[in-house]
């Protein structure tokens, strides 16, 4: 095990955990963390760890990648929280005109592929495959009884768990366990995350920009969700390279 290997795996695990927290409906704690600058600092730290073993110049772009997580000096946590919640609802929750972007793998793929009828949120074949994969790795989301397992935030959290397990195996110098967990990461990326999360994030960036141009979301929310989309794609690109 090299120090760079460990640093990269831990950076990916922490980055996925951060993405899980930030793609959920934003509560007061998330708003406070964004307003205080800790989200920006955590994002930069994780990205630097992920890029540590790279020599393609990506590390030099990290500050620009995370710039949207920085708040203006006059943005307080309460106002920011309200702005983020409004944007999240317009992006991912049902409105009078429907749902702009479904934050669940099965429903998102249903709409993307133009399948007939309204997408189901529970007990679809795809959702059940995600749940089965999580069970086989010994973990299920805390909200599995009330929330589909294939939500964006649950899949990011699962990736963080798998990568954290890989990191623990690296630390223990258990080569068999490292191979097991690394294989599970690669399988989940290939079979699920890489098949929809990049498109989900692209749609998020496009839709929040459209909403901002229409005056329906605050500029701070546009910056935040634009940065979220870019940061997620950065992590997914690295994960896809590992899974290839």
PDB file of N, CA and C in Angstrom, residues 138-196:
ATOM      1  N   UNK A 138     -23.888  -5.618   3.354  1.00  0.00           N
ATOM      2  CA  UNK A 138     -24.108  -5.501   4.790  1.00  0.00           C
ATOM      3  C   UNK A 138     -24.568  -4.152   5.266  1.00  0.00           C
ATOM      4  N   UNK A 139     -25.176  -3.353   4.377  1.00  0.00           N
ATOM      5  CA  UNK A 139     -25.608  -2.023   4.798  1.00  0.00           C
ATOM      6  C   UNK A 139     -26.852  -1.631   4.020  1.00  0.00           C
ATOM      7  N   UNK A 140     -27.758  -0.938   4.699  1.00  0.00           N
ATOM      8  CA  UNK A 140     -28.933  -0.355   4.058  1.00  0.00           C
ATOM      9  C   UNK A 140     -29.080   1.077   4.563  1.00  0.00           C
ATOM     10  N   UNK A 141     -29.648   1.972   3.756  1.00  0.00           N
ATOM     11  CA  UNK A 141     -29.864   3.345   4.231  1.00  0.00           C
ATOM     12  C   UNK A 141     -30.757   3.379   5.460  1.00  0.00           C
ATOM     13  N   UNK A 142     -30.550   4.356   6.319  1.00  0.00           N
ATOM     14  CA  UNK A 142     -31.371   4.490   7.520  1.00  0.00           C
ATOM     15  C   UNK A 142     -32.838   4.727   7.173  1.00  0.00           C
ATOM     16  N   UNK A 143     -33.070   5.362   6.005  1.00  0.00           N
ATOM     17  CA  UNK A 143     -34.438   5.687   5.611  1.00  0.00           C
ATOM     18  C   UNK A 143     -35.008   4.680   4.607  1.00  0.00           C
ATOM     19  N   UNK A 144     -34.482   3.458   4.626  1.00  0.00           N
ATOM     20  CA  UNK A 144     -34.890   2.463   3.625  1.00  0.00           C
ATOM     21  C   UNK A 144     -36.376   2.135   3.677  1.00  0.00           C
ATOM     22  N   UNK A 145     -37.008   2.339   4.831  1.00  0.00           N
ATOM     23  CA  UNK A 145     -38.433   2.035   4.958  1.00  0.00           C
ATOM     24  C   UNK A 145     -39.304   3.120   4.335  1.00  0.00           C
ATOM     25  N   UNK A 146     -38.768   4.316   4.208  1.00  0.00           N
ATOM     26  CA  UNK A 146     -39.586   5.441   3.727  1.00  0.00           C
ATOM     27  C   UNK A 146     -39.055   6.093   2.454  1.00  0.00           C
ATOM     28  N   UNK A 147     -37.854   5.736   2.038  1.00  0.00           N
ATOM     29  CA  UNK A 147     -37.208   6.376   0.890  1.00  0.00           C
ATOM     30  C   UNK A 147     -36.615   5.296  -0.011  1.00  0.00           C
ATOM     31  N   UNK A 148     -36.799   5.403  -1.336  1.00  0.00           N
ATOM     32  CA  UNK A 148     -36.178   4.415  -2.227  1.00  0.00           C
ATOM     33  C   UNK A 148     -34.664   4.357  -2.033  1.00  0.00           C
ATOM     34  N   UNK A 149     -34.128   3.150  -2.059  1.00  0.00           N
ATOM     35  CA  UNK A 149     -32.686   2.986  -1.856  1.00  0.00           C
ATOM     36  C   UNK A 149     -31.870   3.596  -2.990  1.00  0.00           C
ATOM     37  N   UNK A 150     -32.497   3.797  -4.157  1.00  0.00           N
ATOM     38  CA  UNK A 150     -31.740   4.277  -5.314  1.00  0.00           C
ATOM     39  C   UNK A 150     -31.790   5.794  -5.463  1.00  0.00           C
ATOM     40  N   UNK A 151     -32.009   6.520  -4.359  1.00  0.00           N
ATOM     41  CA  UNK A 151     -31.901   7.982  -4.427  1.00  0.00           C
ATOM     42  C   UNK A 151     -30.446   8.377  -4.653  1.00  0.00           C
ATOM     43  N   UNK A 152     -30.244   9.562  -5.177  1.00  0.00           N
ATOM     44  CA  UNK A 152     -28.877  10.047  -5.410  1.00  0.00           C
ATOM     45  C   UNK A 152     -28.090  10.067  -4.110  1.00  0.00           C
ATOM     46  N   UNK A 153     -28.708  10.556  -3.020  1.00  0.00           N
ATOM     47  CA  UNK A 153     -27.980  10.658  -1.754  1.00  0.00           C
ATOM     48  C   UNK A 153     -27.675   9.290  -1.163  1.00  0.00           C
ATOM     49  N   UNK A 154     -28.582   8.327  -1.330  1.00  0.00           N
ATOM     50  CA  UNK A 154     -28.290   6.983  -0.811  1.00  0.00           C
ATOM     51  C   UNK A 154     -27.200   6.288  -1.624  1.00  0.00           C
ATOM     52  N   UNK A 155     -27.178   6.504  -2.922  1.00  0.00           N
ATOM     53  CA  UNK A 155     -26.124   5.874  -3.734  1.00  0.00           C
ATOM     54  C   UNK A 155     -24.766   6.504  -3.439  1.00  0.00           C
ATOM     55  N   UNK A 156     -24.728   7.828  -3.226  1.00  0.00           N
ATOM     56  CA  UNK A 156     -23.457   8.458  -2.833  1.00  0.00           C
ATOM     57  C   UNK A 156     -22.999   7.912  -1.475  1.00  0.00           C
ATOM     58  N   UNK A 157     -23.935   7.761  -0.537  1.00  0.00           N
ATOM     59  CA  UNK A 157     -23.582   7.237   0.784  1.00  0.00           C
ATOM     60  C   UNK A 157     -23.068   5.803   0.680  1.00  0.00           C
ATOM     61  N   UNK A 158     -23.671   5.002  -0.193  1.00  0.00           N
ATOM     62  CA  UNK A 158     -23.222   3.619  -0.363  1.00  0.00           C
ATOM     63  C   UNK A 158     -21.816   3.575  -0.949  1.00  0.00           C
ATOM     64  N   UNK A 159     -21.551   4.427  -1.924  1.00  0.00           N
ATOM     65  CA  UNK A 159     -20.194   4.497  -2.470  1.00  0.00           C
ATOM     66  C   UNK A 159     -19.196   4.884  -1.385  1.00  0.00           C
ATOM     67  N   UNK A 160     -19.581   5.819  -0.517  1.00  0.00           N
ATOM     68  CA  UNK A 160     -18.697   6.210   0.580  1.00  0.00           C
ATOM     69  C   UNK A 160     -18.417   5.031   1.504  1.00  0.00           C
ATOM     70  N   UNK A 161     -19.451   4.245   1.801  1.00  0.00           N
ATOM     71  CA  UNK A 161     -19.277   3.050   2.649  1.00  0.00           C
ATOM     72  C   UNK A 161     -18.330   2.049   1.999  1.00  0.00           C
ATOM     73  N   UNK A 162     -18.532   1.776   0.707  1.00  0.00           N
ATOM     74  CA  UNK A 162     -17.671   0.815   0.019  1.00  0.00           C
ATOM     75  C   UNK A 162     -16.225   1.292  -0.003  1.00  0.00           C
ATOM     76  N   UNK A 163     -16.025   2.558  -0.308  1.00  0.00           N
ATOM     77  CA  UNK A 163     -14.666   3.106  -0.362  1.00  0.00           C
ATOM     78  C   UNK A 163     -14.032   3.150   1.029  1.00  0.00           C
ATOM     79  N   UNK A 164     -14.839   3.460   2.045  1.00  0.00           N
ATOM     80  CA  UNK A 164     -14.318   3.442   3.408  1.00  0.00           C
ATOM     81  C   UNK A 164     -13.893   2.043   3.819  1.00  0.00           C
ATOM     82  N   UNK A 165     -14.649   1.044   3.383  1.00  0.00           N
ATOM     83  CA  UNK A 165     -14.284  -0.350   3.674  1.00  0.00           C
ATOM     84  C   UNK A 165     -13.005  -0.727   2.942  1.00  0.00           C
ATOM     85  N   UNK A 166     -12.843  -0.235   1.725  1.00  0.00           N
ATOM     86  CA  UNK A 166     -11.596  -0.474   0.988  1.00  0.00           C
ATOM     87  C   UNK A 166     -10.416   0.170   1.707  1.00  0.00           C
ATOM     88  N   UNK A 167     -10.620   1.401   2.189  1.00  0.00           N
ATOM     89  CA  UNK A 167      -9.544   2.096   2.903  1.00  0.00           C
ATOM     90  C   UNK A 167      -9.148   1.360   4.176  1.00  0.00           C
ATOM     91  N   UNK A 168     -10.142   0.850   4.908  1.00  0.00           N
ATOM     92  CA  UNK A 168      -9.839   0.094   6.137  1.00  0.00           C
ATOM     93  C   UNK A 168      -9.052  -1.169   5.814  1.00  0.00           C
ATOM     94  N   UNK A 169      -9.377  -1.806   4.697  1.00  0.00           N
ATOM     95  CA  UNK A 169      -8.647  -3.009   4.290  1.00  0.00           C
ATOM     96  C   UNK A 169      -7.219  -2.679   3.872  1.00  0.00           C
ATOM     97  N   UNK A 170      -7.057  -1.545   3.213  1.00  0.00           N
ATOM     98  CA  UNK A 170      -5.706  -1.091   2.850  1.00  0.00           C
ATOM     99  C   UNK A 170      -4.868  -0.859   4.103  1.00  0.00           C
ATOM    100  N   UNK A 171      -5.476  -0.214   5.089  1.00  0.00           N
ATOM    101  CA  UNK A 171      -4.755   0.075   6.335  1.00  0.00           C
ATOM    102  C   UNK A 171      -4.358  -1.216   7.039  1.00  0.00           C
ATOM    103  N   UNK A 172      -5.235  -2.222   6.968  1.00  0.00           N
ATOM    104  CA  UNK A 172      -4.950  -3.507   7.603  1.00  0.00           C
ATOM    105  C   UNK A 172      -4.031  -4.382   6.757  1.00  0.00           C
ATOM    106  N   UNK A 173      -3.701  -3.917   5.563  1.00  0.00           N
ATOM    107  CA  UNK A 173      -2.861  -4.655   4.620  1.00  0.00           C
ATOM    108  C   UNK A 173      -3.446  -6.038   4.323  1.00  0.00           C
ATOM    109  N   UNK A 174      -4.765  -6.074   4.195  1.00  0.00           N
ATOM    110  CA  UNK A 174      -5.484  -7.306   3.881  1.00  0.00           C
ATOM    111  C   UNK A 174      -5.787  -7.285   2.380  1.00  0.00           C
ATOM    112  N   UNK A 175      -4.914  -7.910   1.598  1.00  0.00           N
ATOM    113  CA  UNK A 175      -5.030  -7.827   0.146  1.00  0.00           C
ATOM    114  C   UNK A 175      -6.323  -8.447  -0.376  1.00  0.00           C
ATOM    115  N   UNK A 176      -6.761  -9.521   0.240  1.00  0.00           N
ATOM    116  CA  UNK A 176      -7.998 -10.173  -0.203  1.00  0.00           C
ATOM    117  C   UNK A 176      -9.198  -9.255   0.020  1.00  0.00           C
ATOM    118  N   UNK A 177      -9.246  -8.618   1.178  1.00  0.00           N
ATOM    119  CA  UNK A 177     -10.356  -7.708   1.468  1.00  0.00           C
ATOM    120  C   UNK A 177     -10.288  -6.466   0.579  1.00  0.00           C
ATOM    121  N   UNK A 178      -9.089  -5.976   0.327  1.00  0.00           N
ATOM    122  CA  UNK A 178      -8.943  -4.831  -0.579  1.00  0.00           C
ATOM    123  C   UNK A 178      -9.540  -5.158  -1.940  1.00  0.00           C
ATOM    124  N   UNK A 179      -9.199  -6.325  -2.475  1.00  0.00           N
ATOM    125  CA  UNK A 179      -9.718  -6.728  -3.780  1.00  0.00           C
ATOM    126  C   UNK A 179     -11.237  -6.859  -3.762  1.00  0.00           C
ATOM    127  N   UNK A 180     -11.773  -7.397  -2.658  1.00  0.00           N
ATOM    128  CA  UNK A 180     -13.227  -7.559  -2.539  1.00  0.00           C
ATOM    129  C   UNK A 180     -13.932  -6.208  -2.590  1.00  0.00           C
ATOM    130  N   UNK A 181     -13.486  -5.268  -1.737  1.00  0.00           N
ATOM    131  CA  UNK A 181     -14.173  -3.980  -1.662  1.00  0.00           C
ATOM    132  C   UNK A 181     -13.925  -3.141  -2.899  1.00  0.00           C
ATOM    133  N   UNK A 182     -12.715  -3.200  -3.439  1.00  0.00           N
ATOM    134  CA  UNK A 182     -12.439  -2.455  -4.670  1.00  0.00           C
ATOM    135  C   UNK A 182     -13.302  -2.979  -5.811  1.00  0.00           C
ATOM    136  N   UNK A 183     -13.504  -4.295  -5.850  1.00  0.00           N
ATOM    137  CA  UNK A 183     -14.365  -4.868  -6.869  1.00  0.00           C
ATOM    138  C   UNK A 183     -15.807  -4.429  -6.698  1.00  0.00           C
ATOM    139  N   UNK A 184     -16.270  -4.344  -5.453  1.00  0.00           N
ATOM    140  CA  UNK A 184     -17.643  -3.903  -5.205  1.00  0.00           C
ATOM    141  C   UNK A 184     -17.833  -2.437  -5.597  1.00  0.00           C
ATOM    142  N   UNK A 185     -16.831  -1.618  -5.326  1.00  0.00           N
ATOM    143  CA  UNK A 185     -16.899  -0.223  -5.777  1.00  0.00           C
ATOM    144  C   UNK A 185     -17.026  -0.166  -7.299  1.00  0.00           C
ATOM    145  N   UNK A 186     -16.143  -0.889  -7.980  1.00  0.00           N
ATOM    146  CA  UNK A 186     -16.137  -0.871  -9.446  1.00  0.00           C
ATOM    147  C   UNK A 186     -17.454  -1.383 -10.009  1.00  0.00           C
ATOM    148  N   UNK A 187     -17.977  -2.447  -9.422  1.00  0.00           N
ATOM    149  CA  UNK A 187     -19.245  -3.016  -9.909  1.00  0.00           C
ATOM    150  C   UNK A 187     -20.383  -2.011  -9.750  1.00  0.00           C
ATOM    151  N   UNK A 188     -20.454  -1.353  -8.598  1.00  0.00           N
ATOM    152  CA  UNK A 188     -21.560  -0.421  -8.377  1.00  0.00           C
ATOM    153  C   UNK A 188     -21.441   0.805  -9.279  1.00  0.00           C
ATOM    154  N   UNK A 189     -20.221   1.243  -9.496  1.00  0.00           N
ATOM    155  CA  UNK A 189     -20.024   2.371 -10.417  1.00  0.00           C
ATOM    156  C   UNK A 189     -20.474   1.984 -11.821  1.00  0.00           C
ATOM    157  N   UNK A 190     -20.018   0.832 -12.300  1.00  0.00           N
ATOM    158  CA  UNK A 190     -20.355   0.404 -13.669  1.00  0.00           C
ATOM    159  C   UNK A 190     -21.838   0.096 -13.833  1.00  0.00           C
ATOM    160  N   UNK A 191     -22.435  -0.564 -12.821  1.00  0.00           N
ATOM    161  CA  UNK A 191     -23.810  -1.057 -12.950  1.00  0.00           C
ATOM    162  C   UNK A 191     -24.857  -0.002 -12.611  1.00  0.00           C
ATOM    163  N   UNK A 192     -24.456   1.017 -11.841  1.00  0.00           N
ATOM    164  CA  UNK A 192     -25.456   1.983 -11.378  1.00  0.00           C
ATOM    165  C   UNK A 192     -24.969   3.433 -11.494  1.00  0.00           C
ATOM    166  N   UNK A 193     -24.035   3.839 -10.641  1.00  0.00           N
ATOM    167  CA  UNK A 193     -23.700   5.261 -10.528  1.00  0.00           C
ATOM    168  C   UNK A 193     -23.330   5.900 -11.859  1.00  0.00           C
ATOM    169  N   UNK A 194     -22.465   5.231 -12.628  1.00  0.00           N
ATOM    170  CA  UNK A 194     -21.998   5.824 -13.885  1.00  0.00           C
ATOM    171  C   UNK A 194     -23.072   5.862 -14.959  1.00  0.00           C
ATOM    172  N   UNK A 195     -24.140   5.099 -14.765  1.00  0.00           N
ATOM    173  CA  UNK A 195     -25.188   5.001 -15.780  1.00  0.00           C
ATOM    174  C   UNK A 195     -26.241   6.100 -15.660  1.00  0.00           C
ATOM    175  N   UNK A 196     -26.237   6.826 -14.529  1.00  0.00           N
ATOM    176  CA  UNK A 196     -27.257   7.877 -14.416  1.00  0.00           C
ATOM    177  C   UNK A 196     -26.807   9.127 -13.682  1.00  0.00           C
TER     178      UNK A 196
END
